[in-house]
Amino acid sequence: MFQQDKFFLSVWVSFTIMAEKKQVGLFFGSFNPIHVGHLIIANTVLQETELDQIWFVVSPQSPFKKQASLLAQAQRLDLVRTAIDKEDKLRATDVEFSMPKPSYTVDTLSYLSEKHGERYQFNLIMGSDNLVNFHKWKNYEQILDRHHIYAYERPGIEKSDFHNHKQVTIVNGPLLHISASMIRKYISKGKSVKFMVTSPVLHIIEKYNFYK
């Protein structure tokens, strides 16, 4: 009887630990710079899903390719942190900065799960256009087996087999035709990007003459 009690106690503890895990959505991107479109996507996914938090995973500077328009990784991270300041459910992470290059999503997921798996269950946030070529991602089967994907619907994208996958949830929400490349182009031409980025982010961009 004692052994049986120990077994049920072990099962209950394991279930309790799993139930207490926070559901985290990982939003990958260069965020060069982060803009209101990114923030609207994050907020919509939080409202429409069971996620507890969203982490912005800032992509590192590629050691093989230098782009004049790509801010240093530390500067882009700072802009993200500035944009989401005081938002309890949003955070920024530089986890990929110290990982081997090039960075693969499956490796980042494995690293985070190994380091924080007792507290968090990690999920992916991506545009639905990424589902079209998802079968080309490194170890995509492993990703689907261990993590859920929240795909933000984009218009005009042909549906793939992954749209109906049990591990994929399609999220519908507002769509803004704002891109980081558009913002950089506007700034380089001396045009205003007011309201395309948050006021604190705009202040930093103007203070340090980013993208000019």
PDB file of C-alpha atoms in Angstrom, residues 69-185:
ATOM      1  CA  SER A  69      21.199  48.837 -42.694  1.00  0.00           C
ATOM      2  CA  LEU A  70      21.361  46.239 -39.910  1.00  0.00           C
ATOM      3  CA  LEU A  71      21.919  47.807 -36.507  1.00  0.00           C
ATOM      4  CA  ALA A  72      24.257  46.049 -34.098  1.00  0.00           C
ATOM      5  CA  GLN A  73      22.502  43.311 -32.169  1.00  0.00           C
ATOM      6  CA  ALA A  74      22.861  45.120 -28.838  1.00  0.00           C
ATOM      7  CA  GLN A  75      21.211  48.241 -30.293  1.00  0.00           C
ATOM      8  CA  ARG A  76      18.278  46.260 -31.695  1.00  0.00           C
ATOM      9  CA  LEU A  77      17.863  44.468 -28.379  1.00  0.00           C
ATOM     10  CA  ASP A  78      17.795  47.825 -26.611  1.00  0.00           C
ATOM     11  CA  LEU A  79      15.073  49.094 -28.979  1.00  0.00           C
ATOM     12  CA  VAL A  80      12.947  46.018 -28.255  1.00  0.00           C
ATOM     13  CA  ARG A  81      13.368  46.422 -24.517  1.00  0.00           C
ATOM     14  CA  THR A  82      12.435  50.080 -24.844  1.00  0.00           C
ATOM     15  CA  ALA A  83       9.324  49.264 -26.899  1.00  0.00           C
ATOM     16  CA  ILE A  84       7.976  46.734 -24.385  1.00  0.00           C
ATOM     17  CA  ASP A  85       9.045  48.502 -21.210  1.00  0.00           C
ATOM     18  CA  LYS A  86       6.578  47.979 -18.336  1.00  0.00           C
ATOM     19  CA  GLU A  87       4.666  45.284 -20.267  1.00  0.00           C
ATOM     20  CA  ASP A  88       4.536  42.375 -17.812  1.00  0.00           C
ATOM     21  CA  LYS A  89       3.720  39.734 -20.420  1.00  0.00           C
ATOM     22  CA  LEU A  90       6.383  40.788 -22.922  1.00  0.00           C
ATOM     23  CA  ARG A  91      10.130  40.394 -22.611  1.00  0.00           C
ATOM     24  CA  ALA A  92      13.221  40.472 -24.823  1.00  0.00           C
ATOM     25  CA  THR A  93      15.974  37.884 -24.904  1.00  0.00           C
ATOM     26  CA  ASP A  94      19.474  37.787 -26.355  1.00  0.00           C
ATOM     27  CA  VAL A  95      19.688  34.004 -26.066  1.00  0.00           C
ATOM     28  CA  GLU A  96      20.878  33.563 -29.656  1.00  0.00           C
ATOM     29  CA  PHE A  97      23.727  36.069 -29.340  1.00  0.00           C
ATOM     30  CA  SER A  98      25.994  33.499 -27.693  1.00  0.00           C
ATOM     31  CA  MET A  99      24.827  30.453 -29.641  1.00  0.00           C
ATOM     32  CA  PRO A 100      26.692  28.934 -32.620  1.00  0.00           C
ATOM     33  CA  LYS A 101      26.055  30.629 -35.951  1.00  0.00           C
ATOM     34  CA  PRO A 102      23.972  30.284 -37.968  1.00  0.00           C
ATOM     35  CA  SER A 103      21.164  30.051 -35.431  1.00  0.00           C
ATOM     36  CA  TYR A 104      18.542  27.381 -36.005  1.00  0.00           C
ATOM     37  CA  THR A 105      15.153  27.616 -34.311  1.00  0.00           C
ATOM     38  CA  VAL A 106      15.226  23.976 -33.192  1.00  0.00           C
ATOM     39  CA  ASP A 107      18.545  24.555 -31.408  1.00  0.00           C
ATOM     40  CA  THR A 108      17.247  27.635 -29.638  1.00  0.00           C
ATOM     41  CA  LEU A 109      14.125  25.759 -28.550  1.00  0.00           C
ATOM     42  CA  SER A 110      16.233  22.875 -27.241  1.00  0.00           C
ATOM     43  CA  TYR A 111      18.535  25.229 -25.339  1.00  0.00           C
ATOM     44  CA  LEU A 112      15.695  27.166 -23.726  1.00  0.00           C
ATOM     45  CA  SER A 113      13.779  23.992 -22.873  1.00  0.00           C
ATOM     46  CA  GLU A 114      16.840  22.476 -21.245  1.00  0.00           C
ATOM     47  CA  LYS A 115      17.588  25.628 -19.262  1.00  0.00           C
ATOM     48  CA  HIS A 116      14.063  26.725 -18.325  1.00  0.00           C
ATOM     49  CA  GLY A 117      11.957  23.614 -18.984  1.00  0.00           C
ATOM     50  CA  GLU A 118      10.886  23.259 -15.374  1.00  0.00           C
ATOM     51  CA  ARG A 119       9.176  26.649 -15.435  1.00  0.00           C
ATOM     52  CA  TYR A 120       8.188  27.255 -19.058  1.00  0.00           C
ATOM     53  CA  GLN A 121       6.689  25.436 -22.027  1.00  0.00           C
ATOM     54  CA  PHE A 122       7.965  27.106 -25.185  1.00  0.00           C
ATOM     55  CA  ASN A 123       5.891  27.636 -28.322  1.00  0.00           C
ATOM     56  CA  LEU A 124       6.535  29.324 -31.651  1.00  0.00           C
ATOM     57  CA  ILE A 125       4.949  32.451 -33.091  1.00  0.00           C
ATOM     58  CA  MET A 126       5.325  32.993 -36.819  1.00  0.00           C
ATOM     59  CA  GLY A 127       3.575  34.412 -39.850  1.00  0.00           C
ATOM     60  CA  SER A 128       1.433  31.890 -41.700  1.00  0.00           C
ATOM     61  CA  ASP A 129       3.658  32.421 -44.762  1.00  0.00           C
ATOM     62  CA  ASN A 130       6.399  30.523 -42.910  1.00  0.00           C
ATOM     63  CA  LEU A 131       4.244  27.401 -42.880  1.00  0.00           C
ATOM     64  CA  VAL A 132       4.626  27.055 -46.647  1.00  0.00           C
ATOM     65  CA  ASN A 133       8.311  26.177 -46.348  1.00  0.00           C
ATOM     66  CA  PHE A 134       8.255  24.857 -42.806  1.00  0.00           C
ATOM     67  CA  HIS A 135       9.144  21.374 -44.044  1.00  0.00           C
ATOM     68  CA  LYS A 136      12.548  22.796 -45.040  1.00  0.00           C
ATOM     69  CA  TRP A 137      13.391  23.908 -41.504  1.00  0.00           C
ATOM     70  CA  LYS A 138      16.053  21.974 -39.632  1.00  0.00           C
ATOM     71  CA  ASN A 139      14.429  19.112 -37.679  1.00  0.00           C
ATOM     72  CA  TYR A 140      10.937  20.486 -38.268  1.00  0.00           C
ATOM     73  CA  GLU A 141       9.415  17.170 -37.121  1.00  0.00           C
ATOM     74  CA  GLN A 142      11.072  17.590 -33.730  1.00  0.00           C
ATOM     75  CA  ILE A 143       9.696  21.116 -33.428  1.00  0.00           C
ATOM     76  CA  LEU A 144       6.148  19.915 -34.152  1.00  0.00           C
ATOM     77  CA  ASP A 145       6.522  16.998 -31.773  1.00  0.00           C
ATOM     78  CA  ARG A 146       7.635  19.098 -28.810  1.00  0.00           C
ATOM     79  CA  HIS A 147       6.195  22.576 -29.385  1.00  0.00           C
ATOM     80  CA  HIS A 148       2.994  24.258 -30.511  1.00  0.00           C
ATOM     81  CA  ILE A 149       2.970  26.808 -33.315  1.00  0.00           C
ATOM     82  CA  TYR A 150       0.811  29.911 -33.370  1.00  0.00           C
ATOM     83  CA  ALA A 151       0.714  31.186 -36.949  1.00  0.00           C
ATOM     84  CA  TYR A 152      -0.474  34.740 -37.538  1.00  0.00           C
ATOM     85  CA  GLU A 153      -2.599  34.694 -40.672  1.00  0.00           C
ATOM     86  CA  ARG A 154      -1.353  36.737 -43.605  1.00  0.00           C
ATOM     87  CA  PRO A 155      -3.535  37.535 -46.649  1.00  0.00           C
ATOM     88  CA  GLY A 156      -2.826  35.998 -50.023  1.00  0.00           C
ATOM     89  CA  ILE A 157      -0.774  33.117 -48.626  1.00  0.00           C
ATOM     90  CA  GLU A 158      -1.450  29.691 -50.078  1.00  0.00           C
ATOM     91  CA  LYS A 159      -2.418  27.253 -47.366  1.00  0.00           C
ATOM     92  CA  SER A 160      -0.032  24.409 -46.680  1.00  0.00           C
ATOM     93  CA  ASP A 161      -0.559  20.999 -45.094  1.00  0.00           C
ATOM     94  CA  PHE A 162       0.608  22.494 -41.802  1.00  0.00           C
ATOM     95  CA  HIS A 163      -2.405  24.805 -41.613  1.00  0.00           C
ATOM     96  CA  ASN A 164      -4.504  21.890 -40.376  1.00  0.00           C
ATOM     97  CA  HIS A 165      -1.820  20.242 -38.247  1.00  0.00           C
ATOM     98  CA  LYS A 166      -2.846  19.449 -34.675  1.00  0.00           C
ATOM     99  CA  GLN A 167       0.178  21.361 -33.371  1.00  0.00           C
ATOM    100  CA  VAL A 168      -0.650  24.512 -35.342  1.00  0.00           C
ATOM    101  CA  THR A 169      -3.148  27.196 -34.370  1.00  0.00           C
ATOM    102  CA  ILE A 170      -3.990  29.909 -36.887  1.00  0.00           C
ATOM    103  CA  VAL A 171      -4.460  33.315 -35.255  1.00  0.00           C
ATOM    104  CA  ASN A 172      -6.441  36.009 -37.031  1.00  0.00           C
ATOM    105  CA  GLY A 173      -6.010  39.671 -36.215  1.00  0.00           C
ATOM    106  CA  PRO A 174      -5.341  43.169 -37.556  1.00  0.00           C
ATOM    107  CA  LEU A 175      -2.921  43.448 -40.459  1.00  0.00           C
ATOM    108  CA  LEU A 176      -0.822  46.544 -41.004  1.00  0.00           C
ATOM    109  CA  HIS A 177       1.263  47.086 -44.108  1.00  0.00           C
ATOM    110  CA  ILE A 178       4.230  48.296 -42.091  1.00  0.00           C
ATOM    111  CA  SER A 179       7.659  46.762 -42.426  1.00  0.00           C
ATOM    112  CA  ALA A 180      11.054  47.474 -40.910  1.00  0.00           C
ATOM    113  CA  SER A 181      12.475  48.021 -44.403  1.00  0.00           C
ATOM    114  CA  MET A 182       9.810  50.663 -45.070  1.00  0.00           C
ATOM    115  CA  ILE A 183      10.705  52.427 -41.838  1.00  0.00           C
ATOM    116  CA  ARG A 184      14.420  52.390 -42.658  1.00  0.00           C
ATOM    117  CA  LYS A 185      13.685  53.743 -46.138  1.00  0.00           C
TER     118      LYS A 185
END
